[in-house]
Tab-separated table of C-alpha atoms in Angstrom:
chain	number	residue	atom	x	y	z
A	1	MET	CA	3.568	-21.251	2.472
A	2	ASN	CA	2.358	-22.640	-0.832
A	3	ALA	CA	2.993	-20.889	-4.135
A	4	SER	CA	-0.579	-19.780	-4.755
A	5	GLY	CA	-0.816	-18.303	-1.245
A	6	LEU	CA	2.401	-16.371	-1.855
A	7	ILE	CA	1.092	-15.097	-5.192
A	8	TYR	CA	-2.141	-13.858	-3.609
A	9	LEU	CA	-0.288	-12.198	-0.724
A	10	THR	CA	2.113	-10.510	-3.124
A	11	ALA	CA	-0.816	-9.324	-5.242
A	12	ASN	CA	-2.497	-7.934	-2.130
A	13	VAL	CA	0.595	-5.980	-1.100
A	14	LEU	CA	1.377	-4.677	-4.601
A	15	LEU	CA	-2.219	-3.670	-5.354
A	16	SER	CA	-2.454	-1.907	-1.986
A	17	LEU	CA	0.807	-0.117	-2.713
A	18	ALA	CA	-0.295	0.913	-6.213
A	19	GLY	CA	-3.630	2.216	-4.950
A	20	THR	CA	-2.000	4.190	-2.143
A	21	LEU	CA	0.606	5.744	-4.432
A	22	ALA	CA	-2.012	6.640	-7.049
A	23	LEU	CA	-4.165	8.347	-4.406
A	24	LYS	CA	-1.185	10.344	-3.136
A	25	TRP	CA	-0.258	11.367	-6.685
A	26	ARG	CA	-3.765	12.518	-7.514
A	27	ALA	CA	-4.330	14.169	-4.118
A	28	THR	CA	-1.266	16.291	-4.774
A	29	ALA	CA	-2.475	17.080	-8.292
A	30	HIS	CA	-5.877	18.198	-6.987
A	31	SER	CA	-4.598	20.174	-4.003
A	32	ASP	CA	-5.138	23.480	-5.814
A	33	VAL	CA	-8.863	22.678	-6.045
A	34	ALA	CA	-9.017	22.319	-2.260
A	35	SER	CA	-7.350	25.665	-1.658
A	36	ASP	CA	-9.314	27.498	-4.373
A	37	LYS	CA	-12.814	26.029	-4.139
A	38	GLY	CA	-13.007	24.225	-0.805
A	39	ARG	CA	-13.096	20.708	0.529
A	40	LEU	CA	-16.286	19.567	-1.224
A	41	ALA	CA	-14.985	20.611	-4.647
A	42	TYR	CA	-11.711	18.843	-3.878
A	43	LEU	CA	-13.517	15.614	-2.965
A	44	ALA	CA	-15.670	15.846	-6.102
A	45	SER	CA	-12.607	16.361	-8.302
A	46	MET	CA	-10.887	13.396	-6.656
A	47	PHE	CA	-13.944	11.170	-6.980
A	48	LEU	CA	-14.220	11.934	-10.710
A	49	ASP	CA	-10.507	11.423	-11.414
A	50	PRO	CA	-9.950	8.239	-13.479
A	51	TRP	CA	-6.757	7.402	-11.568
A	52	VAL	CA	-8.607	7.616	-8.263
A	53	ILE	CA	-11.296	5.326	-9.630
A	54	LEU	CA	-8.562	2.901	-10.741
A	55	SER	CA	-6.993	3.062	-7.278
A	56	LEU	CA	-10.359	2.139	-5.766
A	57	GLY	CA	-10.482	-0.781	-8.171
A	58	ALA	CA	-6.993	-1.783	-7.043
A	59	SER	CA	-8.249	-1.752	-3.466
A	60	VAL	CA	-11.102	-4.073	-4.364
A	61	LEU	CA	-8.715	-6.426	-6.174
A	62	ALA	CA	-6.352	-6.294	-3.187
A	63	MET	CA	-9.196	-7.380	-0.921
A	64	LEU	CA	-10.081	-10.246	-3.264
A	65	ALA	CA	-6.435	-11.323	-3.271
A	66	TRP	CA	-6.417	-11.112	0.541
A	67	MET	CA	-9.509	-13.312	0.804
A	68	SER	CA	-7.950	-15.833	-1.575
A	69	ALA	CA	-4.697	-15.807	0.384
A	70	LEU	CA	-6.491	-16.433	3.670
A	71	GLU	CA	-7.987	-19.558	2.179
A	72	ARG	CA	-4.477	-20.910	1.591
A	73	VAL	CA	-2.225	-19.383	4.274
A	74	GLU	CA	-2.372	-19.222	8.056
A	75	LEU	CA	-3.612	-15.825	9.221
A	76	SER	CA	-0.576	-15.103	11.407
A	77	ARG	CA	1.742	-15.786	8.488
A	78	ALA	CA	-0.360	-13.836	5.983
A	79	PHE	CA	-0.691	-10.828	8.269
A	80	ALA	CA	3.068	-10.705	8.896
A	81	PHE	CA	3.619	-10.686	5.130
A	82	THR	CA	1.349	-7.664	4.687
A	83	ALA	CA	3.653	-5.692	6.994
A	84	LEU	CA	5.807	-5.249	3.892
A	85	ILE	CA	3.448	-2.428	2.920
A	86	TYR	CA	4.968	-0.435	5.816
A	87	VAL	CA	8.323	-0.850	4.109
A	88	LEU	CA	7.255	-0.312	0.511
A	89	VAL	CA	5.137	2.825	1.011
A	90	PRO	CA	7.842	5.003	2.609
A	91	VAL	CA	10.519	3.787	0.190
A	92	SER	CA	8.224	4.345	-2.801
A	93	SER	CA	7.168	7.783	-1.562
A	94	TRP	CA	10.842	8.693	-1.217
A	95	LEU	CA	11.578	7.487	-4.761
A	96	LEU	CA	8.464	8.831	-6.499
A	97	PHE	CA	7.524	11.926	-4.519
A	98	SER	CA	10.914	12.923	-3.070
A	99	GLU	CA	9.500	12.605	0.436
A	100	ARG	CA	12.037	12.645	3.211
A	101	ILE	CA	12.863	9.485	5.151
A	102	THR	CA	14.433	10.119	8.528
A	103	LEU	CA	16.987	7.956	10.266
A	104	LEU	CA	14.305	6.833	12.726
A	105	GLN	CA	12.087	5.769	9.835
A	106	VAL	CA	14.971	3.767	8.366
A	107	LEU	CA	15.408	2.134	11.770
A	108	GLY	CA	11.678	1.353	11.901
A	109	ILE	CA	11.718	-0.105	8.394
A	110	THR	CA	14.714	-2.232	9.352
A	111	LEU	CA	12.901	-3.461	12.466
A	112	ILE	CA	9.831	-4.375	10.397
A	113	VAL	CA	11.898	-6.377	7.920
A	114	GLY	CA	13.773	-8.021	10.801
A	115	GLY	CA	10.494	-8.839	12.519
A	116	ILE	CA	9.095	-10.478	9.410
A	117	VAL	CA	12.263	-12.550	8.990
A	118	ILE	CA	12.300	-13.569	12.678
A	119	ALA	CA	8.598	-14.486	12.561
A	120	GLU	CA	9.195	-16.696	9.529
A	121	LEU	CA	12.297	-18.316	11.037
A	122	GLY	CA	10.306	-19.018	14.189
A	123	ARG	CA	7.842	-21.101	12.215
A	124	GLY	CA	10.545	-23.696	11.697
């Protein structure tokens, strides 16, 4: 994998992670709107939240990074790399939001990391 492909893949994963975490943070902050005023008011408050708008921007940038990565990296290799999001989201949610990670989730995360390593070693 060339350096620019790795940079674009890393940008894709990190921007996806940032957008997901920002949405979770703001969804939690706006949860009182949902319970007090209903689903439509909740969606409106989320849509108008600057952090939510930034997270949507992060998603767009992540997609641009993905398209740029695909130009430089084989799809099977690029797609395996994006599996890191399934590792980073639970770990980040545990660190930032005090969400619980079960032993089975730790096992799953370990299997994902192992799978990525095995897939890369198999490429020779």
